[in-house]
Amino acid sequence: MLKQPYQSSSKQKIPPKSSLHDRRPMRRNNGRPLPNQQVQDQEELPMFTKIAIKFLICSISLTVILQFLEVRLPILFWQYGNDKTSTFENIFTSRPGDENFVSCGSAIKLMHQKTGFHLNSQSDASWSGRGSGQQVITLSPEAGNHLSLFLVRESHQKRKKEENVCSAASPIKCNSIVRLTHLLTNKNLHSHNHIKSQMNPKGFEVSAFSPHSNGEGDEGDNWMVMCEPGYKYWGRNVPVRLYHVDSNRFLSAEEKYQFNGRNCGRNCPIMNHMEVSSLGGDSVANSKWVVTYGVHLS
């Protein structure tokens, strides 16, 4: 007698072919979806489309941020003359030296390029002894010193009919003659034809001068801005030389001429500062200056 092959008492049901590709979540006995699951009736977006959408969102966000900065913080951007291009275009498309100009009316800090010290003046110190008795000008090692701010102004006028070199917020052209007025004491960066500097045997004294502390002095306050070759305007973070028109010398400093307890006294107010003097044009490296910080008008 032949035996029939073993068969399970429960019949196995093969699901329909269409259900094998069904992307819907498993359901409870009552037919409702499981918690935190949603029915996906559509295919997912392609990867390229996702990237494009994210790029578009980032671009819109960046545009909004730039527009906010341009409106709320105008001193961070440079727009001058009849240039109608946007701030964004000026930042990323301008050639070196065509943006970030030093402008008339700005309060700047001048760093001596070779030493990294900043031009400084203070009312509690003056050149005594063989000096002029005027307020000192030195180089300070402290970059954040509030005594290092100088206001960029038009030159001292010999004749009343002369026109000012600059108007407020206008960029300073190379070879322009300007005055640099110490912001806190209202005295001008000044030099002399006949008074020697305290330590440098070849140098002449540099001081801060204004008889009435009102920002007015004489022709000894005039300095010509001499730029690097190829530049039309005085640029920030670009080295320039400051030429004293009255004496035909350059604003200079050397690291070896530094004030200490031996040459200045134990309570010296300019301890560890360097001497600033006006020198002939032989030492170019010691007469380069860079505008680093400040409040810039635009």
Coordinates of C-alpha atoms in Angstrom, one line a residue:
M1 CA 0.0 0.0 0.0
L2 CA 1.5 3.3 -1.1
K3 CA 1.9 6.0 1.5
Q4 CA 0.9 9.5 0.7
P5 CA 3.6 12.2 1.3
Y6 CA 3.4 14.1 4.5
Q7 CA 1.2 17.1 4.4
S8 CA 0.8 19.7 7.1
S9 CA -2.6 20.1 8.5
S10 CA -2.4 23.9 8.1
K11 CA -2.3 25.2 4.6
Q12 CA 0.4 27.7 3.8
K13 CA -0.9 30.7 1.9
I14 CA 1.4 32.4 -0.6
P15 CA 0.9 36.2 -0.6
P16 CA -0.1 37.8 -3.9
K17 CA 2.7 39.0 -6.1
S18 CA 1.6 42.6 -5.8
S19 CA 1.9 42.6 -2.0
L20 CA 5.6 41.7 -2.1
H21 CA 6.3 45.2 -3.3
D22 CA 3.8 46.9 -1.0
R23 CA 5.7 49.7 0.8
R24 CA 2.9 50.3 3.3
P25 CA 3.6 49.7 7.0
M26 CA 2.3 46.6 8.8
R27 CA -1.2 47.2 10.2
R28 CA -2.8 46.0 13.4
N29 CA -5.9 43.8 13.4
N30 CA -8.1 46.8 13.4
G31 CA -6.6 48.1 10.1
R32 CA -4.9 51.2 11.5
P33 CA -1.2 52.1 10.9
L34 CA 1.4 51.5 13.6
P35 CA 2.3 54.6 15.7
N36 CA 4.9 57.1 14.2
Q37 CA 4.6 55.5 10.7
Q38 CA 3.2 57.1 7.6
V39 CA 2.1 55.7 4.4
Q40 CA 4.6 56.5 1.6
D41 CA 2.6 56.7 -1.5
Q42 CA 5.3 58.4 -3.6
E43 CA 8.9 57.6 -4.4
E44 CA 11.7 59.5 -2.6
L45 CA 13.3 62.5 -4.4
P46 CA 16.5 61.9 -6.4
M47 CA 19.7 62.8 -4.6
F48 CA 20.5 65.6 -7.1
T49 CA 17.2 67.3 -6.3
K50 CA 17.9 67.1 -2.6
I51 CA 21.3 68.7 -3.1
A52 CA 19.8 71.5 -5.3
I53 CA 17.2 72.3 -2.7
K54 CA 19.8 72.5 0.1
F55 CA 22.0 74.7 -2.0
L56 CA 19.1 77.0 -2.7
I57 CA 18.2 77.3 1.0
C58 CA 21.8 78.1 1.9
S59 CA 22.1 80.7 -0.8
I60 CA 18.9 82.5 0.4
S61 CA 20.2 82.4 4.0
L62 CA 23.6 83.9 3.0
T63 CA 21.9 86.7 1.0
V64 CA 19.7 87.6 4.0
I65 CA 22.7 87.7 6.3
L66 CA 24.7 89.9 3.9
Q67 CA 21.8 92.3 3.5
F68 CA 21.4 92.5 7.3
L69 CA 25.1 93.3 7.8
E70 CA 25.1 95.9 5.0
V71 CA 22.2 97.8 6.6
R72 CA 23.1 97.5 10.3
L73 CA 27.0 97.6 10.1
P74 CA 27.9 99.9 7.2
I75 CA 31.4 100.6 8.6
L76 CA 32.4 97.1 7.6
F77 CA 31.9 97.7 3.9
W78 CA 33.4 100.0 1.4
Q79 CA 31.3 101.8 -1.1
Y80 CA 32.5 105.0 -2.7
G81 CA 32.1 107.2 -5.7
N82 CA 29.5 106.1 -8.3
D83 CA 30.1 102.4 -7.9
K84 CA 26.7 100.7 -8.0
T85 CA 27.8 97.1 -7.5
S86 CA 26.7 95.3 -4.4
T87 CA 28.7 94.7 -1.3
F88 CA 28.9 91.0 -2.1
E89 CA 30.3 91.7 -5.6
N90 CA 32.9 94.2 -4.2
I91 CA 34.2 91.7 -1.7
F92 CA 34.7 88.8 -4.0
T93 CA 35.4 90.4 -7.4
S94 CA 37.6 93.5 -6.7
R95 CA 41.3 93.4 -7.4
P96 CA 43.8 93.7 -4.5
G97 CA 44.0 97.4 -3.4
D98 CA 40.6 98.3 -4.8
E99 CA 38.7 97.6 -1.6
N100 CA 39.1 98.4 2.1
F101 CA 40.4 101.9 1.6
V102 CA 41.5 104.2 4.3
S103 CA 39.0 107.1 4.2
C104 CA 39.0 110.7 5.4
G105 CA 37.4 111.0 8.8
S106 CA 38.3 107.5 9.9
A107 CA 40.0 106.7 13.2
I108 CA 42.9 104.3 12.5
K109 CA 45.7 102.4 14.2
L110 CA 49.0 102.4 12.5
M111 CA 51.2 99.4 12.9
H112 CA 55.0 99.5 12.3
Q113 CA 55.3 96.6 9.8
K114 CA 58.8 95.5 10.9
T115 CA 58.2 95.4 14.7
G116 CA 54.5 94.9 15.0
F117 CA 54.2 97.8 17.5
H118 CA 51.5 100.5 17.1
L119 CA 51.9 104.3 16.9
N120 CA 51.0 105.8 20.2
S121 CA 50.7 109.1 22.1
Q122 CA 49.8 110.1 25.6
S123 CA 49.3 113.4 27.5
D124 CA 51.3 112.4 30.6
A125 CA 54.6 112.3 28.7
S126 CA 56.5 115.0 26.8
W127 CA 60.0 115.3 25.2
S128 CA 62.1 117.0 27.8
G129 CA 65.9 117.8 28.0
R130 CA 67.1 118.5 24.5
G131 CA 63.6 117.8 23.1
S132 CA 60.9 120.2 22.1
G133 CA 58.8 119.8 25.2
Q134 CA 55.9 118.6 23.1
Q135 CA 53.7 115.5 23.7
V136 CA 55.5 112.3 22.9
I137 CA 54.9 109.9 20.0
T138 CA 56.2 106.4 20.5
L139 CA 55.5 102.8 19.4
S140 CA 53.5 100.8 21.9
P141 CA 53.6 97.0 22.2
E142 CA 49.9 96.9 23.1
A143 CA 47.6 96.5 20.0
G144 CA 44.5 97.1 22.0
N145 CA 45.7 100.4 23.5
H146 CA 43.1 103.1 23.2
L147 CA 45.9 105.7 23.0
S148 CA 46.8 104.5 19.5
L149 CA 43.8 105.9 17.5
F150 CA 44.6 108.7 15.0
L151 CA 42.0 110.6 13.0
V152 CA 42.7 111.0 9.2
R153 CA 42.2 114.6 8.2
E154 CA 42.9 117.1 5.4
S155 CA 46.3 118.7 5.3
H156 CA 47.2 122.0 7.0
Q157 CA 46.4 124.7 4.6
K158 CA 49.0 127.4 3.8
R159 CA 46.4 129.5 2.1
K160 CA 42.7 129.9 2.9
K161 CA 41.7 129.4 -0.8
E162 CA 43.3 126.0 -0.9
E163 CA 40.8 123.1 -1.2
N164 CA 40.8 120.3 1.3
V165 CA 42.4 117.1 0.1
C166 CA 39.5 114.9 1.4
S167 CA 35.9 115.0 2.4
A168 CA 34.3 112.7 5.0
A169 CA 34.3 109.0 3.9
S170 CA 36.2 109.7 0.7
P171 CA 39.1 107.2 0.1
I172 CA 42.6 108.7 0.4
K173 CA 44.5 108.7 -2.9
C174 CA 48.2 107.8 -2.9
N175 CA 50.5 110.8 -2.7
S176 CA 47.8 112.8 -0.9
I177 CA 48.9 115.0 2.0
V178 CA 47.0 114.5 5.2
R179 CA 47.2 115.2 8.9
L180 CA 46.9 112.4 11.5
T181 CA 45.3 113.8 14.7
H182 CA 45.6 111.9 18.0
L183 CA 42.0 111.2 18.9
L184 CA 42.2 111.5 22.7
T185 CA 44.4 114.6 22.9
N186 CA 43.5 116.4 19.6
K187 CA 47.1 116.9 18.7
N188 CA 48.7 116.2 15.3
L189 CA 51.5 113.9 14.3
H190 CA 54.4 116.3 13.9
S191 CA 58.1 116.5 13.1
H192 CA 60.9 119.1 13.0
N193 CA 63.7 120.3 10.9
H194 CA 66.2 121.0 13.6
I195 CA 65.4 119.0 16.8
K196 CA 67.2 115.7 17.0
S197 CA 65.5 112.5 18.4
Q198 CA 66.3 111.3 21.9
M199 CA 68.2 108.1 21.0
N200 CA 68.6 107.7 17.3
P201 CA 71.6 109.8 16.2
K202 CA 70.4 110.1 12.6
G203 CA 66.8 110.8 13.4
F204 CA 64.8 113.9 14.1
E205 CA 62.1 114.2 16.8
V206 CA 58.5 113.2 16.1
S207 CA 55.9 114.6 18.5
A208 CA 52.2 115.4 18.9
F209 CA 51.6 119.1 18.3
S210 CA 48.7 121.6 18.6
P211 CA 49.3 124.7 20.7
H212 CA 45.6 125.0 21.8
S213 CA 44.8 121.2 21.6
N214 CA 42.2 121.9 18.9
G215 CA 43.7 119.9 16.1
E216 CA 45.3 123.0 14.5
G217 CA 49.0 123.4 14.1
D218 CA 51.4 124.3 11.3
E219 CA 53.0 122.8 8.1
G220 CA 55.0 120.4 10.3
D221 CA 51.8 118.4 10.6
N222 CA 51.6 117.5 6.9
W223 CA 52.4 113.9 5.8
M224 CA 52.3 112.5 2.3
V225 CA 50.9 108.9 1.9
M226 CA 53.3 107.0 -0.4
C227 CA 51.8 103.7 -1.5
E228 CA 53.3 100.5 -2.9
P229 CA 53.7 100.4 -6.7
G230 CA 50.4 99.7 -8.6
Y231 CA 48.1 101.1 -5.9
K232 CA 45.9 104.2 -6.5
Y233 CA 44.4 104.5 -3.0
W234 CA 45.6 104.0 0.6
G235 CA 44.5 100.5 1.4
R236 CA 44.0 98.8 4.7
N237 CA 46.5 96.0 5.5
V238 CA 48.7 97.4 2.7
P239 CA 52.1 98.9 3.7
V240 CA 52.7 102.6 3.0
R241 CA 55.4 105.1 3.9
L242 CA 54.6 108.5 5.5
Y243 CA 56.7 111.2 4.1
H244 CA 57.1 114.4 6.2
V245 CA 56.7 117.2 3.6
D246 CA 58.4 119.9 5.6
S247 CA 61.6 118.1 6.4
N248 CA 61.8 115.6 3.4
R249 CA 62.1 112.6 5.8
F250 CA 60.1 109.5 6.5
L251 CA 58.3 108.3 9.7
S252 CA 60.5 105.5 11.0
A253 CA 61.4 103.3 13.9
E254 CA 64.1 100.8 14.9
E255 CA 63.8 98.1 17.5
K256 CA 67.1 98.8 19.1
Y257 CA 65.9 102.3 20.3
Q258 CA 63.6 101.2 23.1
F259 CA 62.8 103.0 26.3
N260 CA 63.7 101.2 29.6
G261 CA 64.6 101.9 33.2
R262 CA 68.1 103.0 32.3
N263 CA 67.3 105.6 29.7
C264 CA 63.9 106.7 30.9
G265 CA 63.8 106.1 34.7
R266 CA 62.0 103.7 36.9
N267 CA 58.6 105.3 36.7
C268 CA 58.8 105.9 32.9
P269 CA 55.3 106.2 31.4
I270 CA 56.6 104.9 28.1
M271 CA 58.5 101.9 29.4
N272 CA 59.1 99.2 26.8
H273 CA 57.9 101.6 24.0
M274 CA 60.1 102.3 21.0
E275 CA 61.3 105.6 19.7
V276 CA 59.7 107.1 16.6
S277 CA 61.7 109.5 14.5
S278 CA 61.9 111.0 11.0
L279 CA 64.8 109.7 8.9
G280 CA 66.1 110.0 5.3
G281 CA 65.0 107.5 2.7
D282 CA 67.9 105.1 3.1
S283 CA 66.1 102.6 5.4
V284 CA 63.0 101.6 3.6
A285 CA 62.2 98.6 5.8
N286 CA 62.1 100.7 9.0
S287 CA 59.6 103.2 7.5
K288 CA 56.6 101.0 6.4
W289 CA 53.3 101.3 8.2
V290 CA 50.1 99.3 7.9
V291 CA 46.6 100.3 9.0
T292 CA 45.3 97.3 11.0
Y293 CA 42.4 98.3 13.2
G294 CA 40.1 101.3 13.6
V295 CA 36.7 102.8 12.9
H296 CA 36.4 103.3 9.2
L297 CA 33.9 105.6 7.4
S298 CA 32.4 104.5 4.1

